[in-house]
XYZ file of C-alpha atoms in Angstrom:
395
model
C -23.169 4.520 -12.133
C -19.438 3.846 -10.722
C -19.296 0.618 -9.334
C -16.185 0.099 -7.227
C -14.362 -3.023 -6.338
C -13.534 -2.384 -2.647
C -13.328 -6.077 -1.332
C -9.447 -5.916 0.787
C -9.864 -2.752 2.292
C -13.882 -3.177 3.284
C -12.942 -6.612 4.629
C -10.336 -5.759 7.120
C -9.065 -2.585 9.203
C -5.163 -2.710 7.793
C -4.416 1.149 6.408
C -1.346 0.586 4.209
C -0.613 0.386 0.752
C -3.303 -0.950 -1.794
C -6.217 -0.505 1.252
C -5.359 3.342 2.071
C -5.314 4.011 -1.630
C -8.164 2.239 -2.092
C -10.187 3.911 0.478
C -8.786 7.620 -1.098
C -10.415 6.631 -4.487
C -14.052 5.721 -2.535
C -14.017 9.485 -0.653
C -13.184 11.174 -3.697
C -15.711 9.483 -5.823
C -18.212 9.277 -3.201
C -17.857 12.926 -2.960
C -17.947 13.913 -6.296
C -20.850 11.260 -7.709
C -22.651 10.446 -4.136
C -25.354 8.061 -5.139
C -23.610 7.682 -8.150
C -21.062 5.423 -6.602
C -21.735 1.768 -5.658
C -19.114 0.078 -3.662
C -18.896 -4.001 -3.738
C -16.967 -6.730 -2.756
C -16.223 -9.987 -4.422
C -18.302 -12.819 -2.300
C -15.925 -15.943 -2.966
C -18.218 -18.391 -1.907
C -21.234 -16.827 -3.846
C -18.771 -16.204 -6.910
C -20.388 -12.785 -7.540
C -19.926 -9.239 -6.581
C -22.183 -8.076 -3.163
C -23.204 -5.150 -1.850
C -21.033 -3.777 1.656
C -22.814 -4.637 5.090
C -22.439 -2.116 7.858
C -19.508 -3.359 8.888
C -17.682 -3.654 5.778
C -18.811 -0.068 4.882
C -17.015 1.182 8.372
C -13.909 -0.936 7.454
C -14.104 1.147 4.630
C -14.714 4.373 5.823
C -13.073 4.578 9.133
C -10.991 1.553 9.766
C -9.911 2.594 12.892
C -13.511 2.811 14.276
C -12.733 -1.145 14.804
C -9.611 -1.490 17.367
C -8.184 1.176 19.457
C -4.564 0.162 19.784
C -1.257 -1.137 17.767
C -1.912 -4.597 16.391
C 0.374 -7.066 14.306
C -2.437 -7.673 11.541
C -5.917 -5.324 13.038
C -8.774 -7.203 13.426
C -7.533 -10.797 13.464
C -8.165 -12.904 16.714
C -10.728 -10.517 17.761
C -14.203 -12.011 18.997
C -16.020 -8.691 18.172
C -14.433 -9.342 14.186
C -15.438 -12.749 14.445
C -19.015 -12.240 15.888
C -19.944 -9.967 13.567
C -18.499 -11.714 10.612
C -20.803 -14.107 11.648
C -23.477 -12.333 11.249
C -22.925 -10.849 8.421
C -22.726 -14.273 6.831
C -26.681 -14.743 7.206
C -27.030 -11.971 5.276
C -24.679 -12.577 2.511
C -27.631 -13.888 -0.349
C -29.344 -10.758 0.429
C -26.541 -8.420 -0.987
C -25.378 -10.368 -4.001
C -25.697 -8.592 -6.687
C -26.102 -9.778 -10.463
C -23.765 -6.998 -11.673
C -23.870 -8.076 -15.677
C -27.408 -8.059 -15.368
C -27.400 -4.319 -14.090
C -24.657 -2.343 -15.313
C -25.666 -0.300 -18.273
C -23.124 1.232 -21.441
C -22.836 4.439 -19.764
C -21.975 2.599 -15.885
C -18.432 1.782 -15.325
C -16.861 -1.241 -13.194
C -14.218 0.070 -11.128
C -11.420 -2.173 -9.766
C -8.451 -0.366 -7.545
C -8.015 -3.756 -5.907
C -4.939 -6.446 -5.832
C -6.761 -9.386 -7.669
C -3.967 -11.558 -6.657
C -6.872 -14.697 -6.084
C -9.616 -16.682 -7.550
C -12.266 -13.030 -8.650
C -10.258 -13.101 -11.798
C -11.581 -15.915 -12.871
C -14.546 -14.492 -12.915
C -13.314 -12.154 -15.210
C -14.123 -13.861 -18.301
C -17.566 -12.476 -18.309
C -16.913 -9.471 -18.572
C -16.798 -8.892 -22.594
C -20.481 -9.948 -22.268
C -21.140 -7.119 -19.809
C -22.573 -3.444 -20.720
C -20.432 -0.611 -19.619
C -16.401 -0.206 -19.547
C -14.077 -2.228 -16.750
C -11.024 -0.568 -15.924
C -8.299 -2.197 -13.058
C -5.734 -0.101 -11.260
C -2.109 -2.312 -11.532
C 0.042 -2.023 -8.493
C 2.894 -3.926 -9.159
C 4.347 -6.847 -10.982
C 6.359 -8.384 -7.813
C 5.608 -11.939 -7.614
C 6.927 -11.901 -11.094
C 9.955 -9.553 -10.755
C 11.319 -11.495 -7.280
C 9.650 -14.558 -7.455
C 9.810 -17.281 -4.989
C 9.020 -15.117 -2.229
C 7.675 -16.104 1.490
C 4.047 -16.984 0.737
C 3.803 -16.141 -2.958
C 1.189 -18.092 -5.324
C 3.756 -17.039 -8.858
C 1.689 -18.822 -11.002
C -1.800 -17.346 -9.822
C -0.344 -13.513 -10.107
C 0.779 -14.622 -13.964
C -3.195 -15.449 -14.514
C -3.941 -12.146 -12.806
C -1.575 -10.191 -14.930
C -3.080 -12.034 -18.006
C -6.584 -11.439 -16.921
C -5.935 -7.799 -16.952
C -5.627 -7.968 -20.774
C -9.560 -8.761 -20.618
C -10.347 -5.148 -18.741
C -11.054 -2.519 -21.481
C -8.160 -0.168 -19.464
C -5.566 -0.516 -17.035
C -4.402 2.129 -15.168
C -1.332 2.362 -13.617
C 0.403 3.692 -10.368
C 4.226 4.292 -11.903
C 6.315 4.199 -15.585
C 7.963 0.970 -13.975
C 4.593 -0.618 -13.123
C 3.379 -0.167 -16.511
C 6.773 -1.130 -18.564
C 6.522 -4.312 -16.463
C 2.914 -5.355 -17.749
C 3.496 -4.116 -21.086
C 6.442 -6.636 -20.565
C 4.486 -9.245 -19.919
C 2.138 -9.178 -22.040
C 4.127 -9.430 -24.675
C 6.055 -12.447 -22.973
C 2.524 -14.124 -23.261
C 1.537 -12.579 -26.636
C -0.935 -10.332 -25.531
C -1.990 -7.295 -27.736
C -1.784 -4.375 -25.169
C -4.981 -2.440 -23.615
C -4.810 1.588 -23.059
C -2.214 1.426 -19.672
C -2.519 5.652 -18.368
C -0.054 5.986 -15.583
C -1.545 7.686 -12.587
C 0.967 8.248 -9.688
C -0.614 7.770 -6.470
C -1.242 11.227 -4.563
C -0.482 12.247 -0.752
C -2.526 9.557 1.127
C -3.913 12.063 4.387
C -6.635 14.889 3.790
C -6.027 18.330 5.638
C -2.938 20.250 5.779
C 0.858 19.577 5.279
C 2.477 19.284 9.076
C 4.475 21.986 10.260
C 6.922 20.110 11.622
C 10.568 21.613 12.570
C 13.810 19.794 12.022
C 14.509 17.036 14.561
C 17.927 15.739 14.097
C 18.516 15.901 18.391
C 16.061 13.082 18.907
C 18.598 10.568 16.751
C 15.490 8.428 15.952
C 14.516 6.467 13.038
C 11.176 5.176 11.204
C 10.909 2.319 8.928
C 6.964 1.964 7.697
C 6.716 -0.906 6.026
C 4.672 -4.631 6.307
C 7.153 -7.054 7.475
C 8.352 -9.227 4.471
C 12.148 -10.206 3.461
C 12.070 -7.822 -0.011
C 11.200 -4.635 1.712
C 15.231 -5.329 3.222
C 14.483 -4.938 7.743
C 17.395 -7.360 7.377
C 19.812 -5.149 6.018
C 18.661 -2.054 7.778
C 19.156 -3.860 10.687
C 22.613 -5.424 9.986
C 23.438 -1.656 8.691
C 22.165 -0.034 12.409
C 24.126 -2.848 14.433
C 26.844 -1.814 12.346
C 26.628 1.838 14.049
C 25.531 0.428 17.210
C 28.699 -1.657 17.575
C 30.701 1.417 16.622
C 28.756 3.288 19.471
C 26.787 5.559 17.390
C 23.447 6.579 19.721
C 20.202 6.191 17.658
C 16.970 4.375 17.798
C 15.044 2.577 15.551
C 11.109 1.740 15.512
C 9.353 -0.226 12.672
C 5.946 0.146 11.472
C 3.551 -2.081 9.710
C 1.720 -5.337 9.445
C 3.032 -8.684 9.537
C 3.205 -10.349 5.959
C 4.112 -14.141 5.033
C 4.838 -15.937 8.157
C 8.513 -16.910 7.871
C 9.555 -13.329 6.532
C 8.025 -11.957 9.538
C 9.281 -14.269 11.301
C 12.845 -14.023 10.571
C 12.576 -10.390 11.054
C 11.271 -9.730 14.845
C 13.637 -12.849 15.652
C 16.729 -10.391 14.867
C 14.822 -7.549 16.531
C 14.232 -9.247 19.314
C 17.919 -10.628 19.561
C 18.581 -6.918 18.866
C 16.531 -6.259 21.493
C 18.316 -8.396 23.712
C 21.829 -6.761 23.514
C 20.434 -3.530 24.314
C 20.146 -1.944 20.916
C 17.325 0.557 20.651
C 14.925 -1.245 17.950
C 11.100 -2.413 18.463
C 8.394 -3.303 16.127
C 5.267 -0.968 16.837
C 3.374 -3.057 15.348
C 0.016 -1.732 12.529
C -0.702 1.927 14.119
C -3.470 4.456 13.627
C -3.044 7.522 11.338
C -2.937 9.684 14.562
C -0.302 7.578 15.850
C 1.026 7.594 12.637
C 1.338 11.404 12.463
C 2.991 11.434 15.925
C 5.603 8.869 14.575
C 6.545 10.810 11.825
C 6.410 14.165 13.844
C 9.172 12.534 16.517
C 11.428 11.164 14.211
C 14.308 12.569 12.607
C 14.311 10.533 9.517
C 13.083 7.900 8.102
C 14.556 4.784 6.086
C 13.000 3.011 2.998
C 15.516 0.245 2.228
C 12.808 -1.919 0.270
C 14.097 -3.491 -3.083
C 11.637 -2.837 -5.233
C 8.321 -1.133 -5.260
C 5.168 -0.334 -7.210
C 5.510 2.794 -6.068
C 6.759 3.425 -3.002
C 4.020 5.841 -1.073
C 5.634 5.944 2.315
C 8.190 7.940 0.739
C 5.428 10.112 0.045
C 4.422 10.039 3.343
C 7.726 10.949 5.426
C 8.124 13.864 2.564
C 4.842 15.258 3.735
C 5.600 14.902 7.308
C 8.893 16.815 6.024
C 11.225 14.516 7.021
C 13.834 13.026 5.111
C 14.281 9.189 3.593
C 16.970 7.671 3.343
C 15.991 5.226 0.368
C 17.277 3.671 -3.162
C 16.931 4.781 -6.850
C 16.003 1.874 -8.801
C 12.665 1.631 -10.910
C 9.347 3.569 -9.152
C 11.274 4.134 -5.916
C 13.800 6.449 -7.702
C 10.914 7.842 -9.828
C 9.691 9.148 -6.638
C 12.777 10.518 -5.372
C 13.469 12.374 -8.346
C 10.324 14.245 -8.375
C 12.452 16.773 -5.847
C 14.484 17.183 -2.653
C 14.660 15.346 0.590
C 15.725 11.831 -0.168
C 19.131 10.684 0.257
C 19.446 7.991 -2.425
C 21.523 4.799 -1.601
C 22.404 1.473 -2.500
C 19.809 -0.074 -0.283
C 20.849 -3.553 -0.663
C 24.541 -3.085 0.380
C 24.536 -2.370 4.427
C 27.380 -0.637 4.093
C 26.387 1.900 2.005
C 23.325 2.337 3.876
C 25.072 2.567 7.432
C 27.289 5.127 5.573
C 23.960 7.305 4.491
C 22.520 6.597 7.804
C 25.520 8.073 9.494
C 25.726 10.964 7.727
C 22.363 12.086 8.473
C 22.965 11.709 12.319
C 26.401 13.291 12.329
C 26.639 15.955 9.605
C 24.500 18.791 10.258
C 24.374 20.246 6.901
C 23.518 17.400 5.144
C 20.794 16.708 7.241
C 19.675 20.427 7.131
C 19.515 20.434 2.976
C 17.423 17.002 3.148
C 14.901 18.799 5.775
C 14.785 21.632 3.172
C 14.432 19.433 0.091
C 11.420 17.716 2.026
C 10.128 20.795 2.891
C 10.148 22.444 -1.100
C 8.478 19.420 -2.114
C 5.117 19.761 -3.829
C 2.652 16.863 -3.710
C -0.201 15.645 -6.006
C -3.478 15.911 -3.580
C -6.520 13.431 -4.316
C -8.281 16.626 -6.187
C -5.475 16.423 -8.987
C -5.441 12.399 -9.063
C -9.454 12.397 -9.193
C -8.913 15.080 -12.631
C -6.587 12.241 -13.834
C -8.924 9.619 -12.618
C -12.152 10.879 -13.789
C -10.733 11.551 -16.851
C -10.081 7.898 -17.620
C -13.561 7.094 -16.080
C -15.017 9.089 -18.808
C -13.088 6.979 -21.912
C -12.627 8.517 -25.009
């Protein structure tokens, strides 16, 4: 039996990062080991794993079954959400489950999840348990920029400590791992197996078709709203061309994040806004909406500082349209896997307005990108579930 840690992305309807992963790994596992496969969440007041309610399964499975248009964070403020959190509640003693009790040697304990709060604690049981736990790592940020909007340091250090307890950690990129391996040793902690497992293409079905697009002059920047993933300087770099009269626009895309970073963001879009420039937040969209997004733009930006891994890369390659992004750590990893990124400093405006530019203006270069994009090849969820089950299997 696989029993998979699934509490963010069964407890809310957000599709980015960590929760769209997460939900790849249940389909493929669900597919391939059907009753097999036992998806949980952590119950925090109960302080033990439970099994998924109806709700929490649809979250899940479709999170878009839930709300039918954009939304700053999906699912928050909503009375249907609240009512039926409610009663789900009554039922929470029903679906605990005692999982050291059941697990067997042969079952495995599953955790994809950022365990960035009080589960890991938890975690000391878990020598005493049957069976093999293994923890995907996403990234070492609160640790590499620390001090950030809404950032609990000290708590991520425990996490990245309690990972040492898990019998193997798999990781999403070379930096990711070289990071905890760092750690670890910073805390004197003898290393567990760490197998680095790049995250695949996150959509099912085949690659869009879509033609060049350059005419439309229009941007996408996917990202949650927080101050490291750099909307500041991609927005001083577009005033920059706005002020020189360049004609573009500019839509971003994702959740908010830590309130003052989000904050401080849509207050200089909205002053943006103001003066006329062509820049909006579109809030938390559906994949369809998504898809549509990615279809009208010409390019898009990544200007974030650092990543884990850096999947909407991935995602505007797919789409084949060209990023404009940096090269540093798992974000360069990713570009250098092929063509269609156009590699910057992306913490120096300058240089990004310059990249930015050169897209919208110069014909050829934008032309090679498009074709990079277009020659790239792309791990599907069949080749990350060989990688995957492998490790599931241990040696």
């Amino acid at each position: 039996m696989i029993y998979l840690d699934a509490t963010l992305a069964a407890s809310s309807p957000v599709n980015m990062g960590v929760n769209r992963t997460v939900r790849g790994i249940h389909r493929h596992l669900a597919a391939r080991h059907g009753a097999g496969l036992q998806p949980l969440r952590w119950d925090f007041s109960g302080k033990t794993f439970a099994r998924l309610s109806a709700r929490e399964l649809e979250f899940l499975e479709r999170p878009f079954a839930s709300y039918q248009k954009p939304s700053a964070i999906p699912g928050r403020g909503c009375w249907r959400s609240g009512w039926a959190a409610w009663k789900d509640s009554r039922t929470r003693p029903e679906r605990f489950v005692d999982l050291g009790a059941r697990m067997q040697p042969e079952d495995v304990l599953l955790i994809p999840d950022l365990c960035w709060d009080r589960r890991i604690e938890a975690w000391a049981q878990f020598s005493r348990w049957p069976g093999r736990k293994i923890a995907v790592f996403h990234d070492a940020m609160p640790l590499n920029i620390p001090g950030q909007s809404g950032s609990n340091d000290a708590l991520f250090r425990e996490y990245v400590r309690a990972l040492a307890r898990l019998d193997t950690v798999i990781c999403i990129s070379n930096e990711v791992r070289d990071d905890l391996l760092r750690y670890w040793k910073q805390d004197g902690i003898a290393p567990r197996p760490t197998p680095v497992l790049p995250w695949p293409v996150p959509f099912e079905g085949p690659r869009p078709d879509n033609p060049p697009h350059r005419e439309a002059r229009h941007l996408i920047y996917v990202a949650r709203l927080k101050l490291r993933k750099n909307h500041l300087v991609l927005l001083e770099a577009c005033e920059r061309l706005w002020a020189e009269g360049l004609g573009f626009s500019l839509d971003l895309i994702g959740v908010e994040d830590a309130f003052w970073d989000t904050r401080r963001i849509l207050a200089q879009v909205r002053r943006l806004a103001a003066r006329g420039r062509p820049v909006r937040w579109r809030k938390h969209i559906s994949d369809a909406e998504l898809a549509e997004a990615y279809r009208e733009a010409s390019f898009t930006v990544f200007p974030s500082r650092m990543e884990g891994f850096g999947l909407p890369i991935i995602e505007s390659l797919w789409h084949r349209r060209p990023v404009i992004c940096g090269s540093n750590g798992a974000i360069g990893e990713v570009a250098a896997e092929g063509g269609g990124c156009r590699l910057v400093d992306q913490n120096d405006p300058a240089a990004l307005a310059g990249a930015i530019r050169s897209l919208l203006d110069d014909g050829a270069a934008y032309q090679h990108c498009y074709e990079g994009a277009c020659a790239r090849t792309f791990r599907s969820w069949e080749d990350y579930g060989r990688g995957l089950d492998e490790v599931l299997r241990g040696p």
